[in-house]
PDB file of C-alpha atoms and ligand atoms in Angstrom:
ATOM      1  CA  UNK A   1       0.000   0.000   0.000  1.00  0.00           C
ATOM      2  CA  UNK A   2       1.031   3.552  -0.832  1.00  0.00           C
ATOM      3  CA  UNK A   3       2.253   5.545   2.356  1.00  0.00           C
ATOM      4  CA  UNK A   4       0.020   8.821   2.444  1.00  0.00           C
ATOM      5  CA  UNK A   5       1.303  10.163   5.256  1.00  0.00           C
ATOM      6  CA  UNK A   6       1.609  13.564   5.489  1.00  0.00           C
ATOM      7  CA  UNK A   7       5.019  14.438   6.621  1.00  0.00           C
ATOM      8  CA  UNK A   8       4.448  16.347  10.093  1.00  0.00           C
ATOM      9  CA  UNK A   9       6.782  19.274  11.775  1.00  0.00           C
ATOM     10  CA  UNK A  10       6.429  19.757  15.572  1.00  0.00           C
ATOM     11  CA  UNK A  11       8.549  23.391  16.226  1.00  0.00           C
ATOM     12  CA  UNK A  12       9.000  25.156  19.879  1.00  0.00           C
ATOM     13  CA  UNK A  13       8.623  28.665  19.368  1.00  0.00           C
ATOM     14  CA  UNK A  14       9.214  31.064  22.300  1.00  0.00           C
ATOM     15  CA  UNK A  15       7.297  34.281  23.216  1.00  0.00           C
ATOM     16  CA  UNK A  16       9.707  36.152  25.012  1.00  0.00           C
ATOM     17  CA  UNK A  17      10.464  40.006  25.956  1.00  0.00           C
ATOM     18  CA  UNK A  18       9.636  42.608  29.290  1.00  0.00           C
ATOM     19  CA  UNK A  19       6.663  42.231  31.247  1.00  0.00           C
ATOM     20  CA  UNK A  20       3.309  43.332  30.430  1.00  0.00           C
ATOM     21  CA  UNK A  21       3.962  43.860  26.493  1.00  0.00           C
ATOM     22  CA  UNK A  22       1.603  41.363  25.383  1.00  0.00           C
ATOM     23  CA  UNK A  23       2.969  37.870  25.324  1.00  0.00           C
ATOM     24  CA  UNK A  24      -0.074  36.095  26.589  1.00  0.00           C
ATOM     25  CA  UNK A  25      -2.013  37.649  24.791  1.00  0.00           C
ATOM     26  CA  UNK A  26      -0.565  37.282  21.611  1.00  0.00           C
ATOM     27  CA  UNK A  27      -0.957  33.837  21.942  1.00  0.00           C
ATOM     28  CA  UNK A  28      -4.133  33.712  23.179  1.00  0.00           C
ATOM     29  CA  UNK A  29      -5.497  35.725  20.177  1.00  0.00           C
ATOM     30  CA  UNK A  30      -3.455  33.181  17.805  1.00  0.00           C
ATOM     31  CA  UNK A  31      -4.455  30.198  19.313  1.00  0.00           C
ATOM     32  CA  UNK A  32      -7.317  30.420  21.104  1.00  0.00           C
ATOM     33  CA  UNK A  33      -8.798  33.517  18.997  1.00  0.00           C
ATOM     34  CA  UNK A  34      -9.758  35.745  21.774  1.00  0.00           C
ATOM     35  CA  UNK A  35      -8.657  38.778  24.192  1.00  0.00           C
ATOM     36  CA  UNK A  36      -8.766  39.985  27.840  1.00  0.00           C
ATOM     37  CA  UNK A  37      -8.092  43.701  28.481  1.00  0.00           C
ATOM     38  CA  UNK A  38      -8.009  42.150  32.314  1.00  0.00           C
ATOM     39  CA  UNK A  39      -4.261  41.971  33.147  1.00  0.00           C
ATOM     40  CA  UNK A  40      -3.235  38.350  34.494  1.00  0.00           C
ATOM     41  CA  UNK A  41       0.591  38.240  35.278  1.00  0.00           C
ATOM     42  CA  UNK A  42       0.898  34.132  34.705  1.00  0.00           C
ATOM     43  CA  UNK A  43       3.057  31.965  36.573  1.00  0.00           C
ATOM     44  CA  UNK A  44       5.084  29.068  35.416  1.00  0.00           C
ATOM     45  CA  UNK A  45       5.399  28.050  32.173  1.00  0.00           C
ATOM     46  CA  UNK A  46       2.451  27.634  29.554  1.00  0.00           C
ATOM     47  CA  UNK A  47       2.609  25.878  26.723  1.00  0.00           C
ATOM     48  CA  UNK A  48      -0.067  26.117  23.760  1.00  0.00           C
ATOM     49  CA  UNK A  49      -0.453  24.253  20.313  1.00  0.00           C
ATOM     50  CA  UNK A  50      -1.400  26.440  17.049  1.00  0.00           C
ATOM     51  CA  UNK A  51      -1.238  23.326  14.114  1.00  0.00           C
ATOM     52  CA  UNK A  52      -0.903  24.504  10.595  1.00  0.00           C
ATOM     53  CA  UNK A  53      -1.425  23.055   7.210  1.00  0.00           C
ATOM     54  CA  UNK A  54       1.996  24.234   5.502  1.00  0.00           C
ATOM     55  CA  UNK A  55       2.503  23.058   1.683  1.00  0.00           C
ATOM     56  CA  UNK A  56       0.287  19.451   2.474  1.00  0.00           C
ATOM     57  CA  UNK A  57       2.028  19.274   5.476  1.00  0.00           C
ATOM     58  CA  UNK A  58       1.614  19.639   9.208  1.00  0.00           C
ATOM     59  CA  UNK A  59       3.395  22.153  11.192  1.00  0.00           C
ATOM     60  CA  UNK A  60       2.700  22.079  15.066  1.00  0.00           C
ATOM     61  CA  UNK A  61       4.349  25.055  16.855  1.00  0.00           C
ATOM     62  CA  UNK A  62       4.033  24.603  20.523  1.00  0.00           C
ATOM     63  CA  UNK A  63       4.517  28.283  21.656  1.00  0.00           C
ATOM     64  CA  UNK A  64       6.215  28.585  24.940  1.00  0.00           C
ATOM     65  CA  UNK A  65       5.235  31.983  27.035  1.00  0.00           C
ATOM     66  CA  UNK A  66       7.752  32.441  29.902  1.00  0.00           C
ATOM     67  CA  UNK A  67       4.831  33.357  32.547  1.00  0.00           C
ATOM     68  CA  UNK A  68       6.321  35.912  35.554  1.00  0.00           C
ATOM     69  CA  UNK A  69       9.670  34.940  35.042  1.00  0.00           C
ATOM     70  CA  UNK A  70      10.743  37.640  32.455  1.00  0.00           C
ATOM     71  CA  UNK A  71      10.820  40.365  35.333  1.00  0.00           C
ATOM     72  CA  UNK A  72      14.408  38.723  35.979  1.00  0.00           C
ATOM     73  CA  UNK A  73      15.255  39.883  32.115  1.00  0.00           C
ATOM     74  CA  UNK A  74      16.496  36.176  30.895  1.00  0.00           C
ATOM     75  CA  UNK A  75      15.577  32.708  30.782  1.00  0.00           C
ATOM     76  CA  UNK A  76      17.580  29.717  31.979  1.00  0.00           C
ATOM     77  CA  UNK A  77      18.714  27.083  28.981  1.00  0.00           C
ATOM     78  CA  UNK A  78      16.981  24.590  30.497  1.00  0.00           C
ATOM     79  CA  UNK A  79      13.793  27.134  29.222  1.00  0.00           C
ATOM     80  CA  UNK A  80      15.034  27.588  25.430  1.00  0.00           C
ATOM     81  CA  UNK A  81      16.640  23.945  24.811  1.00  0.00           C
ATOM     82  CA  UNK A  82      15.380  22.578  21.563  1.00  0.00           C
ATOM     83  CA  UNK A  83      13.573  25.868  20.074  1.00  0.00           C
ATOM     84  CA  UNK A  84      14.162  26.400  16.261  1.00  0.00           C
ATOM     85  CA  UNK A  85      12.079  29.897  16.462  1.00  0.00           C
ATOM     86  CA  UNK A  86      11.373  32.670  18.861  1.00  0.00           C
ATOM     87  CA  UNK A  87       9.797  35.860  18.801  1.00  0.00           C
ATOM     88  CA  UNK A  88      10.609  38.931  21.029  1.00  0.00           C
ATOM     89  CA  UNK A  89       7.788  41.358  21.765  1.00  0.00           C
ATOM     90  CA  UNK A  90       7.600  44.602  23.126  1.00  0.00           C
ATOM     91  CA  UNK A  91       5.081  47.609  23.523  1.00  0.00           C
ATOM     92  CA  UNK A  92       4.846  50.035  21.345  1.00  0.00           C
ATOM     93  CA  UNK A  93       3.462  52.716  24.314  1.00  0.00           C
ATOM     94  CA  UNK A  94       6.828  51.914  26.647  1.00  0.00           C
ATOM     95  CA  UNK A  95      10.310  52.806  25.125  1.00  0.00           C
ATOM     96  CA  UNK A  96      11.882  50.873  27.837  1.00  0.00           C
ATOM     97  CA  UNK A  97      10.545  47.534  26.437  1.00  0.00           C
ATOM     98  CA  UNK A  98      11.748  48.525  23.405  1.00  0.00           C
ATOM     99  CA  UNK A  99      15.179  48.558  24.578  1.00  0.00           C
ATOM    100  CA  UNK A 100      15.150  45.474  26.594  1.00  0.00           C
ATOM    101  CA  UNK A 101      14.736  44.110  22.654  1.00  0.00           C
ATOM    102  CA  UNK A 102      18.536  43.849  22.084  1.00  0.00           C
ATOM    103  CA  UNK A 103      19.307  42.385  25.593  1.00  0.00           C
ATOM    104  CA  UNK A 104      16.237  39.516  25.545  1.00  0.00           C
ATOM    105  CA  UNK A 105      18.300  38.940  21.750  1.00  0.00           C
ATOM    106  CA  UNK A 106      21.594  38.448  23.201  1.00  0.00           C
ATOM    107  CA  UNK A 107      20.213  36.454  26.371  1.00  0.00           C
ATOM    108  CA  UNK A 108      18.173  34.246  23.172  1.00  0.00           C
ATOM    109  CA  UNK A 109      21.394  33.620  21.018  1.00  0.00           C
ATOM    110  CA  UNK A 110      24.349  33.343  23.877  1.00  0.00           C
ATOM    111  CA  UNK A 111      22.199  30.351  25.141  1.00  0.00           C
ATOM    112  CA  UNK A 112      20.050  28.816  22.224  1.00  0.00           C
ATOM    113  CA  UNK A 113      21.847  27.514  18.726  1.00  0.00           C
ATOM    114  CA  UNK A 114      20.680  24.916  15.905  1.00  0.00           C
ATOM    115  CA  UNK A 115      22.474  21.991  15.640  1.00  0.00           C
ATOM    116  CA  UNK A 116      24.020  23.535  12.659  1.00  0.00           C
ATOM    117  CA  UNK A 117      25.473  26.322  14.890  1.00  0.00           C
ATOM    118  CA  UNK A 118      23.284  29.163  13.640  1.00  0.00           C
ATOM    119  CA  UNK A 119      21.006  30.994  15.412  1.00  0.00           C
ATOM    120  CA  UNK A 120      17.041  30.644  15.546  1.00  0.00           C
ATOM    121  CA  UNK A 121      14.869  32.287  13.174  1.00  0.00           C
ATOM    122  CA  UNK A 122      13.706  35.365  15.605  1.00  0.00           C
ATOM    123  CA  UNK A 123      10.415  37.458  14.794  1.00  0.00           C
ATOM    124  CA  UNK A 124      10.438  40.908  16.673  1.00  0.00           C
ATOM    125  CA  UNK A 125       7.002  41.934  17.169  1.00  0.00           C
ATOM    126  CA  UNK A 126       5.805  45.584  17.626  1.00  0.00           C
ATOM    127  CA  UNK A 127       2.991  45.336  19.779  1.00  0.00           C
ATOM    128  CA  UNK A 128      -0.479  46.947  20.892  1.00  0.00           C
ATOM    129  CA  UNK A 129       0.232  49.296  17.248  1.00  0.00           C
ATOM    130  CA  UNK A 130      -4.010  49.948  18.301  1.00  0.00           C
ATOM    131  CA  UNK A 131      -3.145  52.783  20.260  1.00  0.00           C
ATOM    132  CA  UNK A 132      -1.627  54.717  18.286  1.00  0.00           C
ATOM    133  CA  UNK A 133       1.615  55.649  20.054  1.00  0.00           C
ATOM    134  CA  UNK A 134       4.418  54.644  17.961  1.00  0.00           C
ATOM    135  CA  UNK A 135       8.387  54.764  20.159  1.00  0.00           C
ATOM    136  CA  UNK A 136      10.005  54.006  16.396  1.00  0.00           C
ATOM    137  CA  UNK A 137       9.027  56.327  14.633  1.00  0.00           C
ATOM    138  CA  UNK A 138       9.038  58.981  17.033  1.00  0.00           C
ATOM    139  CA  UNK A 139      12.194  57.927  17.906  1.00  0.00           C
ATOM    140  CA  UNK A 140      13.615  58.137  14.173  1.00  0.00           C
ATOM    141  CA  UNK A 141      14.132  54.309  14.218  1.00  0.00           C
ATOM    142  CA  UNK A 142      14.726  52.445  10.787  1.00  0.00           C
ATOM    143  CA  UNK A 143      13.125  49.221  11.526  1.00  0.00           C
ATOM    144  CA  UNK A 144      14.763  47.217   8.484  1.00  0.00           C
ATOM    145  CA  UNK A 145      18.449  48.447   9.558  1.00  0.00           C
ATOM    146  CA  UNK A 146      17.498  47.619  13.029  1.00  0.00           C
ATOM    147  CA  UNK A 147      16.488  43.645  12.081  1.00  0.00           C
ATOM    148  CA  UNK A 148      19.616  43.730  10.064  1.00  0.00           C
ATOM    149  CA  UNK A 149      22.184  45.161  12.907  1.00  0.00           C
ATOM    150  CA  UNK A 150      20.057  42.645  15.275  1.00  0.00           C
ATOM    151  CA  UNK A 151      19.623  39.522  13.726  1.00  0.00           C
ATOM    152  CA  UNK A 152      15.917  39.507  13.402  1.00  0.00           C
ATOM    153  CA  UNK A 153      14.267  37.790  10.374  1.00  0.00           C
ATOM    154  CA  UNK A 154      11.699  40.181  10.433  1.00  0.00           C
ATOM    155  CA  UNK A 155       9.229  42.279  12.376  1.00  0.00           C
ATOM    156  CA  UNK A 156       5.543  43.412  12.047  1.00  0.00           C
ATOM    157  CA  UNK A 157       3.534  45.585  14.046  1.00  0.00           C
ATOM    158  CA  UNK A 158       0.833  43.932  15.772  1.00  0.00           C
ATOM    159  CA  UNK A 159      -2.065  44.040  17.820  1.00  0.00           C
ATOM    160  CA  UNK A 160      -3.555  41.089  19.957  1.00  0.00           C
ATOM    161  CA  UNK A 161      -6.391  43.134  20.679  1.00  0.00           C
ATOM    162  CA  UNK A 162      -7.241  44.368  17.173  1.00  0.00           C
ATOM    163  CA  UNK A 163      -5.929  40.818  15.913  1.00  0.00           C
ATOM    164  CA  UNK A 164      -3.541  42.326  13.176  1.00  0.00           C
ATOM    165  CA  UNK A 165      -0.714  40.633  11.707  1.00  0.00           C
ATOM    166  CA  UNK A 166      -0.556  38.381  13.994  1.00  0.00           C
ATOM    167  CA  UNK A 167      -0.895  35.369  11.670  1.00  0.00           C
ATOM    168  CA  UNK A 168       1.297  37.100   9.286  1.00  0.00           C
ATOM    169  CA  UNK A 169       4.292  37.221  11.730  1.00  0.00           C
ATOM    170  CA  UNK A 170       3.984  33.764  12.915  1.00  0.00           C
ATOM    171  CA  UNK A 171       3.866  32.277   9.002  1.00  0.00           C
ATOM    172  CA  UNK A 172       7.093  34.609   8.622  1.00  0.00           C
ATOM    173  CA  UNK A 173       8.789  33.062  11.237  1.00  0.00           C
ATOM    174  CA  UNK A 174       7.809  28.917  10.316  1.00  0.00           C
ATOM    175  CA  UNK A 175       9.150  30.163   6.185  1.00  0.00           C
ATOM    176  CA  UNK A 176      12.382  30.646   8.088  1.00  0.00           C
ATOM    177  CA  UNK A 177      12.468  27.828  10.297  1.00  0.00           C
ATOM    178  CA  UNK A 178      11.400  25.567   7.265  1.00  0.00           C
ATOM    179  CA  UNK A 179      14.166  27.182   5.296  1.00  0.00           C
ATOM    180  CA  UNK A 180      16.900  26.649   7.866  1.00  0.00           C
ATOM    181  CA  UNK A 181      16.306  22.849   8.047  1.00  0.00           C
TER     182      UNK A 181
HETATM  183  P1  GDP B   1       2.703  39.721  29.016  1.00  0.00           P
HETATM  184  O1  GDP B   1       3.135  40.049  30.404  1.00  0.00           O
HETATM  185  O2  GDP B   1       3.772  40.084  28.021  1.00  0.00           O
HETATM  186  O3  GDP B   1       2.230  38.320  28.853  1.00  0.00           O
HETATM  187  O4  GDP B   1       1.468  40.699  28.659  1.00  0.00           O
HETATM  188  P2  GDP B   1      -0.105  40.392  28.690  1.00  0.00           P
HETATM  189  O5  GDP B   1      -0.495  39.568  27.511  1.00  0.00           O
HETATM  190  O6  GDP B   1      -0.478  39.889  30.026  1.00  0.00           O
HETATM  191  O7  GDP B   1      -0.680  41.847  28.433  1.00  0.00           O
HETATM  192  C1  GDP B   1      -0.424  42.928  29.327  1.00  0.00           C
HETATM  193  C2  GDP B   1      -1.537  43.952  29.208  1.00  0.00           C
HETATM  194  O8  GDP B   1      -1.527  44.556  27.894  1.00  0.00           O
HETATM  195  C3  GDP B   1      -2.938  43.342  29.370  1.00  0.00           C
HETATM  196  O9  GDP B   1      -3.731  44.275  30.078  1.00  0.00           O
HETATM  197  C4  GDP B   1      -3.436  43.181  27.961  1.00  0.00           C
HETATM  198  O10 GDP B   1      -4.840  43.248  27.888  1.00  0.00           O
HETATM  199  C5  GDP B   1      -2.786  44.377  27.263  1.00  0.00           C
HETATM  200  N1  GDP B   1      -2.529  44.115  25.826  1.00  0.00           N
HETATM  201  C6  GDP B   1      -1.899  43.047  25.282  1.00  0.00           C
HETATM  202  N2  GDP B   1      -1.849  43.144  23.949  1.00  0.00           N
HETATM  203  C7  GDP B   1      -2.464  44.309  23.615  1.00  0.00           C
HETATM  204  C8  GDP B   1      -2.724  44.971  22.374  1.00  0.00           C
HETATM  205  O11 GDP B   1      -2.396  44.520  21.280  1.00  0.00           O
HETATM  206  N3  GDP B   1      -3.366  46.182  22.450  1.00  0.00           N
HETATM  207  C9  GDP B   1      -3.748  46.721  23.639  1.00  0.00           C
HETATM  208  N4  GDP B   1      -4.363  47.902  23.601  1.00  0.00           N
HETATM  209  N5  GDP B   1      -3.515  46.134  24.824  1.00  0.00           N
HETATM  210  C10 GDP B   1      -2.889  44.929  24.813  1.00  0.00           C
HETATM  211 MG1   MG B   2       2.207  36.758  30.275  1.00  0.00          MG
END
């Protein structure tokens, strides 16, 4: 008999970057489709599954949200073992996040490499864009030069609230992990 299976990809993704920019939800609006404008600092580590259909096959990203412990500013490598993708967040309203961008980068890629000794396909992600305050532009900052200096494969403004380009950013980042295997 003819084998129709349909190869499958299982990829941990992590959600990383300061407190309170809008990791949960992020992945709440991807995965489970909704949003809560009530603020729930999570503890411990939560996991959820987002399954795509990718070119006939199956791509499972298991997206990993680091839950209360990102007020220390890094992760242990324990925490990022075996991710091929990540995506750094922060809010568009609070410069500060914005510069913790580089740090939660370096933290990412001092402890996290493929097997092939490169580093993960990383997504930055300019969040709540819905309110209108924008700490790039009004700070002059070139976001393609920025990826570029950085390392990022991309980056998208995005709003888990609003639900924009939220799917967008997240089939950026599995083109790259599929294209680094
Ligand atoms: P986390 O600490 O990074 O996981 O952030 P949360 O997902 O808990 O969000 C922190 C706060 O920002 C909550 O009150 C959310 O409702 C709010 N928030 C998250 N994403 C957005 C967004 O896209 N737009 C707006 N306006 N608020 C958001
Ligand atoms: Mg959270």
């Amino acid at each position: 008999m003819q084998n129709n299976h349909n190869k499958e990809h299982l990829y941990k993704i992590l959600v990383i970057g300061d407190l309170g920019v809008g990791k949960t939800s992020i992945i709440k609006r991807y995965v489970h489709h909704n949003f809560s404008p009530n603020y729930r600092a999570t503890i411990g580590v939560d996991f959820a599954l987002k399954v795509l259909n990718w070119d006939q096959e199956t791509v499972r990203l298991q997206l990993w949200d680091i839950a209360g412990q990102e007020r220390f500013g890094n992760m242990t490598r324990v925490y990022y073992r075996e991710a091929v993708g990540a995506f750094i967040v922060f809010d568009v309203t609070r410069p500060a996040s914005f510069e913790a961008v580089t740090k939660w980068k370096e933290d990412l890629d001092s402890k996290l490499s493929l097997a092939n000794g490169k580093h993960v396909a990383t997504v930055l992600l300019a969040n709540k864009c819905d309110q209108g305050q924008d700490v790039l532009t009004n700070n002059g900052i070139k976001m393609e030069q920025f990826c570029q200096d950085n390392g990022f494969v991309g980056w998208f403004e995005t709003s888990a609230k609003e639900n924009i380009n939220i799917d967008e950013a997240a089939n950026c980042l599995v083109k790259h992990i599929i294209a680094s295997e």
